[in-house]
XYZ file of C-alpha atoms in Angstrom:
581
model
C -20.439 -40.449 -9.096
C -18.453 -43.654 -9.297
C -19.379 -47.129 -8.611
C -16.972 -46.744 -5.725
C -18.616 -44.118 -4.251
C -21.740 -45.205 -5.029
C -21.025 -47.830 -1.534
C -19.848 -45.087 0.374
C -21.208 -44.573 3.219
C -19.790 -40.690 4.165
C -18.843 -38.092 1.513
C -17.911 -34.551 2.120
C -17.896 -32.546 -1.060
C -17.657 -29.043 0.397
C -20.674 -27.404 -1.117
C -23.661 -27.159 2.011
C -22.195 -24.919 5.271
C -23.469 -22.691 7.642
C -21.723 -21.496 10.432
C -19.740 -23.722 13.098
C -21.012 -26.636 10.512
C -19.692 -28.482 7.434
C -22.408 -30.805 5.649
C -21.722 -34.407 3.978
C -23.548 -34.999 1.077
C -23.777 -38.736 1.589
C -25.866 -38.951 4.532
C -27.679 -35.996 3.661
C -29.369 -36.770 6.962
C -27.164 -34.846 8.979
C -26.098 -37.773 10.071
C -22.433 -37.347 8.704
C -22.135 -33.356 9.328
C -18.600 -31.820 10.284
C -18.129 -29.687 13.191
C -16.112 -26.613 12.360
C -14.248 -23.545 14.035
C -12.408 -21.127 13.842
C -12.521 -18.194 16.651
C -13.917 -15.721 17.595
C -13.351 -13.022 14.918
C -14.487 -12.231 11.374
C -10.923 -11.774 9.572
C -11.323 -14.947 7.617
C -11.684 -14.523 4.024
C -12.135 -16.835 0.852
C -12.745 -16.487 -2.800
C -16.099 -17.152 -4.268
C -17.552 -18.738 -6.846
C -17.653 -15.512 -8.885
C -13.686 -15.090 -8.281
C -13.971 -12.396 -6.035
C -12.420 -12.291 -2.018
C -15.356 -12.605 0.233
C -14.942 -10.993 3.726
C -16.960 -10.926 6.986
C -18.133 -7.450 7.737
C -20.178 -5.971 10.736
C -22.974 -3.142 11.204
C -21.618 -1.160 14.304
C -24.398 0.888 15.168
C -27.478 0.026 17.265
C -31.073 -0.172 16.130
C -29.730 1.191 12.701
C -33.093 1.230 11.589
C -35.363 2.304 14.507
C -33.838 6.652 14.975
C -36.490 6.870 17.930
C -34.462 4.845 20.069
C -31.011 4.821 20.390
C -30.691 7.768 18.296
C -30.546 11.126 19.361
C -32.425 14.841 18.138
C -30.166 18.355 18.068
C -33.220 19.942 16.312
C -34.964 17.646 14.761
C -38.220 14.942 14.719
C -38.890 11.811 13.126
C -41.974 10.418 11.952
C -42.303 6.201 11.186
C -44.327 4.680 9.022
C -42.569 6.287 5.552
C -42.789 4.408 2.240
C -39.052 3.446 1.824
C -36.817 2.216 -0.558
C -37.939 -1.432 -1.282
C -41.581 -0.795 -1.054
C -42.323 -1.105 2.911
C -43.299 1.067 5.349
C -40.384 1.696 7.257
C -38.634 4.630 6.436
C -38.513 7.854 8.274
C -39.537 11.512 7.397
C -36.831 13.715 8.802
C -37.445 16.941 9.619
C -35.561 19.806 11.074
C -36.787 23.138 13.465
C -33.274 24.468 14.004
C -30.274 25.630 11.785
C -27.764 23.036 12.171
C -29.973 20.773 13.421
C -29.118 16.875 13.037
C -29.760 13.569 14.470
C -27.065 11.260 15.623
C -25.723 8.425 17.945
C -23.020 8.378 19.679
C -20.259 5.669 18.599
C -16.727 4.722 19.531
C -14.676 3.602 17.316
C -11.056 3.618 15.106
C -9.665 2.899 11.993
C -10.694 3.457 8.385
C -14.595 3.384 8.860
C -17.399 3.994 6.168
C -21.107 5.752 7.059
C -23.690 5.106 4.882
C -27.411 5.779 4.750
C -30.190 5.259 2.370
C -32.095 8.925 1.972
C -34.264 10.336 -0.462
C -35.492 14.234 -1.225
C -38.918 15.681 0.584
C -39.321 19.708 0.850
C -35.295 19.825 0.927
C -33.143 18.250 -2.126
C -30.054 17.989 -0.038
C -28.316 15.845 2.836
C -25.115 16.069 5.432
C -23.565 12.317 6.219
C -20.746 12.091 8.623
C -19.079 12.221 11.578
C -17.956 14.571 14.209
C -14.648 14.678 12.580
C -15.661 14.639 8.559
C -18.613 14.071 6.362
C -20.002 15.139 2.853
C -23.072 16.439 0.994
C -25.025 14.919 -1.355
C -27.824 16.184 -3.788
C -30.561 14.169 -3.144
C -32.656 15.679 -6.387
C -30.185 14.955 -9.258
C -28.306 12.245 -7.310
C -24.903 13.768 -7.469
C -22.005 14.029 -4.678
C -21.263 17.610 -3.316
C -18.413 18.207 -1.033
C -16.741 16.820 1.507
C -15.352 17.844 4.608
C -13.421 17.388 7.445
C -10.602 14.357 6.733
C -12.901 12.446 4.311
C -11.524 9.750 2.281
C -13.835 9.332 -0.376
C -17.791 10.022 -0.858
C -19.848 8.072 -3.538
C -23.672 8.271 -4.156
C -25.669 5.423 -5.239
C -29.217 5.009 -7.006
C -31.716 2.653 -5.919
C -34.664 3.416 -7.559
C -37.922 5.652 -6.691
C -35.881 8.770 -5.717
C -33.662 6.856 -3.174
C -30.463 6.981 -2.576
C -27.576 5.068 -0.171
C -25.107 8.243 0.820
C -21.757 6.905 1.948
C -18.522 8.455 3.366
C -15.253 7.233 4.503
C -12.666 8.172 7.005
C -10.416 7.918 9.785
C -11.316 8.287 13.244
C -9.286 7.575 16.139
C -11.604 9.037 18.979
C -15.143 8.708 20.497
C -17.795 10.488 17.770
C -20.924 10.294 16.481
C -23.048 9.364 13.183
C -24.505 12.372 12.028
C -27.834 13.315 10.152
C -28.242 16.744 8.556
C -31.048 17.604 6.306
C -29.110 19.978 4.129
C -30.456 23.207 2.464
C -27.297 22.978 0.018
C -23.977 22.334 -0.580
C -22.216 23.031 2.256
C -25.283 25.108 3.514
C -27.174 23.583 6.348
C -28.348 27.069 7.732
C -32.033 27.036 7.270
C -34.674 26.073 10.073
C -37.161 24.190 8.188
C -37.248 21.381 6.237
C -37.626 17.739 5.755
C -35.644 14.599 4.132
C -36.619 10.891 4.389
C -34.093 8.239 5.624
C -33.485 4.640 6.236
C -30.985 2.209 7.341
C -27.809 3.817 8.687
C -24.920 1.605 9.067
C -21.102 1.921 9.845
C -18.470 -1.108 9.098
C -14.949 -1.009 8.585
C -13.206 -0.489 5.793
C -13.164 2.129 2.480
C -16.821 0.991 1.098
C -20.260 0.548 2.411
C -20.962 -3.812 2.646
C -24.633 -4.466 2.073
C -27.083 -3.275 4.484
C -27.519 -5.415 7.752
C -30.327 -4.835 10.320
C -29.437 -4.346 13.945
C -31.233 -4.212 16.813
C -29.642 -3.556 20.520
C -26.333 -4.949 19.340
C -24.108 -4.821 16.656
C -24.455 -7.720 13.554
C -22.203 -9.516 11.629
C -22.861 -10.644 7.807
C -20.863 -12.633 4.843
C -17.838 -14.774 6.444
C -18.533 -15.256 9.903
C -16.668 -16.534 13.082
C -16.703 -20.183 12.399
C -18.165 -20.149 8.689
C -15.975 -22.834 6.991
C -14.604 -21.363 3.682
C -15.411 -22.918 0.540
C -12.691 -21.329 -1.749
C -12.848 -21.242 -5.345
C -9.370 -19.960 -5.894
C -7.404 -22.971 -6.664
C -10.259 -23.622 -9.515
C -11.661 -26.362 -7.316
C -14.296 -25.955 -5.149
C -13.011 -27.079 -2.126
C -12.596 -26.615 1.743
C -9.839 -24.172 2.519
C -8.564 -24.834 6.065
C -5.441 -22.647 7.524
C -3.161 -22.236 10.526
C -3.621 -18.992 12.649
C -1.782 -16.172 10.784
C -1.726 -12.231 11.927
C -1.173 -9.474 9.074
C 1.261 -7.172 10.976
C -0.021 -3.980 9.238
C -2.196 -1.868 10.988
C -3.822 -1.055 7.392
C -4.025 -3.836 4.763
C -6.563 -1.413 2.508
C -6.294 2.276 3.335
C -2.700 3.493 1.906
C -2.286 7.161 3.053
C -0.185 8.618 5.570
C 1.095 8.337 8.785
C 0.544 4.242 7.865
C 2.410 4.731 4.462
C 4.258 7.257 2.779
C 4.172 8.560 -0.974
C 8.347 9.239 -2.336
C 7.469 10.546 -5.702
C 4.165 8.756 -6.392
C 0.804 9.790 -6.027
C -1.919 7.448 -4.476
C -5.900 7.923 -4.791
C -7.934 5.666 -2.504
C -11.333 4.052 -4.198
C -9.457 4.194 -7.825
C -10.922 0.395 -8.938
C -12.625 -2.831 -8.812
C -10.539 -4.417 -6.496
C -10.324 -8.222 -6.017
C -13.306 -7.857 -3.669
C -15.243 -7.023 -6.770
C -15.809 -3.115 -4.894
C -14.627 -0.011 -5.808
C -11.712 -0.175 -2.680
C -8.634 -0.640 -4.368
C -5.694 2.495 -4.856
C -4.442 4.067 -8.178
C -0.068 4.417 -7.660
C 1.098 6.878 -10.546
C 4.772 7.979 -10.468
C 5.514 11.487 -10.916
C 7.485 12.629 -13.755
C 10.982 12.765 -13.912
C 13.676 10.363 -13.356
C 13.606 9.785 -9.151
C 13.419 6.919 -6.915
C 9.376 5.960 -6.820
C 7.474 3.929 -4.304
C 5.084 3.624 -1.775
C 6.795 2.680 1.265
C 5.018 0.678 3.712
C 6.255 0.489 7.502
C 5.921 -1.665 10.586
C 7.232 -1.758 13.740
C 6.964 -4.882 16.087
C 8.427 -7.865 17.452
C 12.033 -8.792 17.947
C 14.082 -9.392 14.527
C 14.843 -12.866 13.297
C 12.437 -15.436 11.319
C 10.998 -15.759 8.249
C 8.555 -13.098 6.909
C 6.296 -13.022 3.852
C 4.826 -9.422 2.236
C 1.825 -10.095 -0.277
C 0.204 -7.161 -2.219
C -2.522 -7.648 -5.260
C -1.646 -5.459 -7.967
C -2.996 -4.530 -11.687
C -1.006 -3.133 -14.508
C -3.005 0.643 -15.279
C -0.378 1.925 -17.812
C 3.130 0.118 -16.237
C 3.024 -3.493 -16.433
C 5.781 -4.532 -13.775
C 5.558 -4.189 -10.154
C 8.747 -4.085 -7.981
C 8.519 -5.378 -4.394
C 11.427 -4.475 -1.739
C 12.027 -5.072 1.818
C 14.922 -3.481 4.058
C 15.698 -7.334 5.807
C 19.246 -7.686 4.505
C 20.404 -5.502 1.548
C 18.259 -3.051 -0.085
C 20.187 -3.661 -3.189
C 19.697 -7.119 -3.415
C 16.323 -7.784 -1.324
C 13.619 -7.318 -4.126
C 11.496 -8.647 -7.209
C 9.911 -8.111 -9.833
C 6.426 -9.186 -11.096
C 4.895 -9.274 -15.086
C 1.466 -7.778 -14.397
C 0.273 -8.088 -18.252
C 1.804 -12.387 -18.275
C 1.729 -13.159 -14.846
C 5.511 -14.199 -14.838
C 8.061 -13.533 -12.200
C 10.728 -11.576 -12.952
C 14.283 -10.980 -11.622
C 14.231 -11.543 -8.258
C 17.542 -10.394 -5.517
C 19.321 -12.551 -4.110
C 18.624 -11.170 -0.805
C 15.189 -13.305 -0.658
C 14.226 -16.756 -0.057
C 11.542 -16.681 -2.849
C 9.028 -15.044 -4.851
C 5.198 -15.513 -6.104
C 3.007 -14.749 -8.352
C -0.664 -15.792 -8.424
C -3.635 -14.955 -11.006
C -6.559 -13.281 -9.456
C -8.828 -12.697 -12.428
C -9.678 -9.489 -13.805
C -6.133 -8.146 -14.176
C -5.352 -8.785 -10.481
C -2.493 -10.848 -9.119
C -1.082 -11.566 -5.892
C 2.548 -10.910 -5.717
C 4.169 -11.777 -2.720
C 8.370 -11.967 -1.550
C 9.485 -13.972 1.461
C 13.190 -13.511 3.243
C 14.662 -14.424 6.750
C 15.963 -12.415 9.160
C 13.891 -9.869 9.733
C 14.197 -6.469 11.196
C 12.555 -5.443 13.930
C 11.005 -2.519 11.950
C 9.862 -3.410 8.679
C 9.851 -1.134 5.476
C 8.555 -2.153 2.278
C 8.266 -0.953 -0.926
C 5.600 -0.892 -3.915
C 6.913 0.288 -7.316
C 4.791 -0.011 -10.583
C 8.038 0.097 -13.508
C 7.858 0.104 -17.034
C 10.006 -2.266 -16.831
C 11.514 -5.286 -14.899
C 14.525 -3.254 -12.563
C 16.859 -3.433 -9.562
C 15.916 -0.350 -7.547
C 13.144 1.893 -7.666
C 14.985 4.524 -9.439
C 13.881 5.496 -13.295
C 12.333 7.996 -15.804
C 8.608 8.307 -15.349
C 6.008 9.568 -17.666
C 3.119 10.888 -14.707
C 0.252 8.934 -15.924
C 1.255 4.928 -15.747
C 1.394 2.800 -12.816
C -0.735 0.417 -11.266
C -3.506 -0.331 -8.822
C -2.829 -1.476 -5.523
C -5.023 -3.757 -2.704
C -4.544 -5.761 0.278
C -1.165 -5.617 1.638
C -0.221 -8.354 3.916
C 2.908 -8.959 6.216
C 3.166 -12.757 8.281
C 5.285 -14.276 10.107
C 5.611 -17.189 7.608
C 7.496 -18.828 4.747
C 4.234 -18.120 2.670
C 1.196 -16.334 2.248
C -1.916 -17.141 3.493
C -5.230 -15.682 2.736
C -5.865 -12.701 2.720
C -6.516 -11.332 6.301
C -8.077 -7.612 6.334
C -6.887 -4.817 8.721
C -8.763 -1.546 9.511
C -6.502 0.198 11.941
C -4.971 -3.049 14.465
C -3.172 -5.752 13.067
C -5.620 -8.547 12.891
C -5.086 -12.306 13.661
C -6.639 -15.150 11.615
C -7.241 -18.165 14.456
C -6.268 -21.791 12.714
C -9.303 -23.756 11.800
C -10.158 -27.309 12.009
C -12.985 -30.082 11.017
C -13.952 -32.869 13.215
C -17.038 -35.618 13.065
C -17.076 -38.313 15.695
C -19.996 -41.214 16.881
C -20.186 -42.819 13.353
C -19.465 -45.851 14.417
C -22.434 -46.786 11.912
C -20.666 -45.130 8.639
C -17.402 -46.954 8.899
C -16.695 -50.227 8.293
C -15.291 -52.283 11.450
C -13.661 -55.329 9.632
C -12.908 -53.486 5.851
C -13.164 -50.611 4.331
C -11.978 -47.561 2.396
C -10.502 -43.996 3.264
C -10.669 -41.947 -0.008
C -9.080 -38.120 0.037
C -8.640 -35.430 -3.049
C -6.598 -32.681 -1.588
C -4.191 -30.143 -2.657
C -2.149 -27.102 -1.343
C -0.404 -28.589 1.631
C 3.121 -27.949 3.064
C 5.612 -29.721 4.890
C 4.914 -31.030 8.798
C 1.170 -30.596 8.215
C -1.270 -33.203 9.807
C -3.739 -33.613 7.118
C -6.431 -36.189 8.334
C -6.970 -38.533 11.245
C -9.046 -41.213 11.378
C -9.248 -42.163 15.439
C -6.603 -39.914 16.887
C -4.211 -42.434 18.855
C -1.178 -44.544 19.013
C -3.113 -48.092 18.811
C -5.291 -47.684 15.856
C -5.389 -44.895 13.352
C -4.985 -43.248 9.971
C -3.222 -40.165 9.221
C -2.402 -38.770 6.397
C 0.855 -35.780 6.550
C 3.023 -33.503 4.710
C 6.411 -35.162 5.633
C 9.798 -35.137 4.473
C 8.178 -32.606 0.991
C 6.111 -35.650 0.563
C 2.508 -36.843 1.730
C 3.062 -40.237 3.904
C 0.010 -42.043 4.865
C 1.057 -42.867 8.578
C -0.846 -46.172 10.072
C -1.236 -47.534 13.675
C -3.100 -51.093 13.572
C -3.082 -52.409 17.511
C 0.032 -50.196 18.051
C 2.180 -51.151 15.214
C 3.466 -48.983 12.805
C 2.686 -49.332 8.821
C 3.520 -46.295 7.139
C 4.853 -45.149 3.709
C 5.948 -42.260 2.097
C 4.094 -41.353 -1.332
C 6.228 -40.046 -4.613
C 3.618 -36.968 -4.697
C 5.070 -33.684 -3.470
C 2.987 -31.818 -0.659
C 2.528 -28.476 -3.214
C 0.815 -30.948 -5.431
C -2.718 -32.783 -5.668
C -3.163 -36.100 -4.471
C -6.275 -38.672 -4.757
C -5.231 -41.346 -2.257
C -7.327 -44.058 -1.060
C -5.894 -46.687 1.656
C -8.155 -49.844 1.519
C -7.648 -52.271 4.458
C -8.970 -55.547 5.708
C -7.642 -57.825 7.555
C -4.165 -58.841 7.162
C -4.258 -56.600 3.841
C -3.304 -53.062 3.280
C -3.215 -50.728 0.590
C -2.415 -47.290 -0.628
C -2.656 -45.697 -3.731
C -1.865 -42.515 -4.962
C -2.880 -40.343 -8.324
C -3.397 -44.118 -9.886
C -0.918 -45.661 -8.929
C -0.537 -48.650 -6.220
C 2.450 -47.542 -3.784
C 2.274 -49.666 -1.100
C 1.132 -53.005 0.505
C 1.687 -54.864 4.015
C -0.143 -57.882 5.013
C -0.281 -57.706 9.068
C -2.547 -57.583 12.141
C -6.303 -56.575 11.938
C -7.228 -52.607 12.358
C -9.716 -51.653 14.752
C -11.704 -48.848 13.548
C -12.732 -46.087 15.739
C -15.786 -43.216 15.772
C -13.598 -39.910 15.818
C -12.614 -38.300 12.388
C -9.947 -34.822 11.891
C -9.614 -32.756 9.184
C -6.703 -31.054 10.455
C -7.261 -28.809 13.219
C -4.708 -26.122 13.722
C -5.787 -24.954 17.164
C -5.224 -28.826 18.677
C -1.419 -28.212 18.016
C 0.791 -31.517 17.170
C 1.717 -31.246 13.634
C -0.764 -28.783 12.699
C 0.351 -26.055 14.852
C 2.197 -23.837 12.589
C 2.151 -25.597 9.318
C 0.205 -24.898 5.907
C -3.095 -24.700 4.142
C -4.977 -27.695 2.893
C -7.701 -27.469 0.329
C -9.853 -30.422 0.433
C -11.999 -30.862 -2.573
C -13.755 -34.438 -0.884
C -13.454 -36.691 1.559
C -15.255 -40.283 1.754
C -15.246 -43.375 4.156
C -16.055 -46.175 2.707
C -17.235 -49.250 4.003
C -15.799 -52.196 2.387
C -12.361 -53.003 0.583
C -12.502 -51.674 -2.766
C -10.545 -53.818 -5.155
C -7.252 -52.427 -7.005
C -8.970 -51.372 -10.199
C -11.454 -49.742 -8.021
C -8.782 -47.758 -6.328
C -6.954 -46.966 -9.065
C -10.008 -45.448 -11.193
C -10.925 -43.785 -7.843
C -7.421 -41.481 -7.400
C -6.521 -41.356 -11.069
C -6.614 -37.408 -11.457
């Protein structure tokens, strides 16, 4: 830490969190604590310190644990007090009296889904998992998947030690169903009238993959990024506070690919293909057929009036093709499309029938590639090509086993994309986000002080901190003009001035003020001073909060890597050494 910060009296390095709260370091009281929100849904997402997208996810059964209760018997009885999978006593010996028999509970609920239960072999080696609608069999002796049935996406079978095993299936449902139970006397056999499995935790969450186990009792529980859980994002290679406006992804499925939500034109798709950017095995294989056609995956929305600005984002990874080609039907088709270098991470050639393209490094292979354009139509179709090579349609000569994989398509109303926003079946809104801390009238300094920020990853019109929200006396520092512009109110009079640093770039500013002296500087560099009237510090401090509206209300992210109040008037060399980067 530097001398400077040594006197401060608030810092907020974005490290300690928990949800609807932000922790300073400096007090480490409390004392200085943010308040944070966000809303009241778990569609939030951030990248980790291990690079990966972190998500919120929910258990949607009831007393997922406790198959006495809320559970149901067609056949069957359950006896507690079973040695289970992690040593305790609290797994259950299942045992059936019936053919066909099963236990279940009955569940509502739509979308891609995922079922999963932990089971292990007794006097029968085999088990059913599903649904009403589809399910699949698993050998419980040699830990091996057996078939599935019904409209199954995918089945997987996973070891954890002492005979156990966590059973999962995926699917579709669109109508009230149930979990289901069967102690199996084979593949595809559950005939017999005797026999006994043992089990533990059942869960269901959205999406193509079982998320770690959470308990539940007489409602359902959420787990990883939750409702207001501030987001401390690693993907800018800071560690820093990632705060965004509200954003909706307009498809109904950001993660499950097959039809009627997307169709295949001479490609084939496989769901649960690769380590996605979530670090799970979620993410689609795309292989063009052979011959020289048109290929792609075509994506399709229908919704709101045309006109505005729209942004489509997709993560993609070479797997034999290293170019991906995105194109949108806003405009031209023949012009309204790019192309991405999956093995350098270079745009290509891009139509001129867009405003932009991007292309940003994930790790492990992955990048985001996203195209924005204007006008939009009021039914969307987009398309996903892996080429061979960089192109201007979809159209060439493929060989039937290159392409690439595919995750996490995204379509916003915006001039950008935002983080990544999950869908399992809706489209799914993001609520804007804000920090706030006030009654520190203690921590600032009332005749001097010091206001130091290192930010990054802002855009134009975006109210980036306030210090005292008013027209008398305050601080703010915005995205104005391209440009940040610390904006200053001292006993109603106006001292602002417009930085050199461009709002897509970092800046380390610190504006020092006592009275009749001001100062800003930016990156290292003194860019302004004003000798006037006195500023009269008061107890309320922002982060931007996009649900208050003003300039925040439909404007970009900020990453803020720390903030610090400090209470005296650090000299120039002080501030310099302070915001040098």
């Amino acid at each position: 830490m530097s001398t400077a910060l040594e006197a401060a009296s608030l810092i907020m390095i974005p490290t300690s969190y928990s949800d609807g709260l932000l922790a300073s370091a400096k007090p480490n009281d409390g004392a200085g604590d943010f308040t944070f929100s966000r809303g009241s849904n778990i569609s939030a997402t951030r990248v980790n310190a291990d690079g990966y997208i972190e998500k919120g996810y929910e258990n949607l059964l009831l007393q997922s644990n406790s198959f006495d209760t809320t559970w149901q018997q067609s056949g069957t009885t359950r006896t507690s007090g079973q040695t289970g999978y992690y040593g305790t006593n609290d797994a259950w010996l299942l045992n059936k009296n019936l053919s066909q028999a099963f236990l279940f509970q009955g569940v509502t609920f739509s979308g891609v889904q995922t079922i999963s239960i932990y089971a292990k072999a007794g006097s029968l080696n085999w088990v059913l998992v599903g649904s009403s609608i589809y399910g699949g069999y698993f050998d419980l002796f040699n830990g091996v998947e057996g078939s599935s049935i019904g409209n199954a996406i995918s089945t997987k079978i996973t070891p954890v030690g002492d005979g156990w095993y966590r059973c999962e299936v995926s699917g579709i449902h669109n109508i009230t169903t149930s979990f289901r139970v069967y102690p199996a006397d084979g593949d595809l056999d559950t005939s017999g009238t005797s026999g006994s499995i043992y089990i533990q935790d059942a869960m269901l969450n959205q999406g193509l993959v079982a998320y770690p186990y959470v308990e539940t009792t007489t409602a359902p529980v959420a787990a990883g990024i939750l409702e207001d859980t501030p987001r401390i994002d690693f993907s800018g290679g800071n560690q820093s506070l990632l705060l965004e406006p509200s954003r909706t992804n307009e498809f109904s499925h950001s993660e499950y690919l097959g039809e009627p939500n997307s169709q295949a034109y001479n490609v084939t798709i496989a769901a649960n293909a690769a380590i996605s950017p979530e670090g799970l095995n979620n993410a689609y294989s795309l292989i063009s057929n052979t011959g020289a056609n048109e290929h792609f995956l075509g994506m399709y929305w229908y919704g709101a009036a045309s006109g505005g600005t729209e942004t489509f984002s997709v993560y993609a990874k070479a797997n034999g093709y290293d170019w991906l080609y995105l194109r949108t039907n806003t405009g031209s088709w023949s012009t309204a499309h790019a192309n991405f270098n999956l093995a350098t991470g270079e745009k290509g050639l891009i139509g001129s029938g867009l405003n932009s393209s991007s292309i940003v490094d994930m790790g492990n292979g992955w990048y985001r590639c996203s195209i924005t354009y204007s006008n939009r139509a009021v039914s969307a179709r987009l398309q996903i090509t892996s080429r061979p090579s960089e192109g201007a349609s979809s159209v060439f000569t493929a060989d039937g086993t290159s392409g690439a994989y595919i995750y996490g398509a995204q379509l916003e109303e915006a001039s950008y994309p935002t983080s990544y926003i999950p869908t399992y079946g809706v489209s799914q809104t993001r609520l804007g986000e804000g920090a706030s801390y006030s009654g520190f009238s203690s921590l600032i300094g009332q005749t001097e002080g010091t206001l130091f920020l290192d930010i990054e990853n802002s855009s134009d019109g975006t109210e980036i901190f306030s210090l005292n929200r008013s027209i008398v006396n305050s601080i703010f520092l915005l995205g104005s003009g391209g440009v940040y512009r610390a904006f200053i109110y001292a006993d109603g009079t106006t001292i602002s001035q417009v930085t050199s640093i461009n709002v897509s770039d970092r800046i380390k500013i610190a504006i020092a003020y006592q009275s009749n002296n001001w100062a800003i500087y930016a990156n290292g560099l003194q860019v302004y001073t004003n000798n006037t009237q006195t500023w009269t510090p008061n107890v309320a401090i922002d982060l931007i909060n996009f649900n208050t509206g003003g300039y925040a209300a439909s404007k970009g992210a900020v990453r803020y890597n720390q903030v610090s109040i400090i209470p005296i008037a650090l000299s120039d060399e002080a501030c310099i050494e302070l915001t040098t980067i």
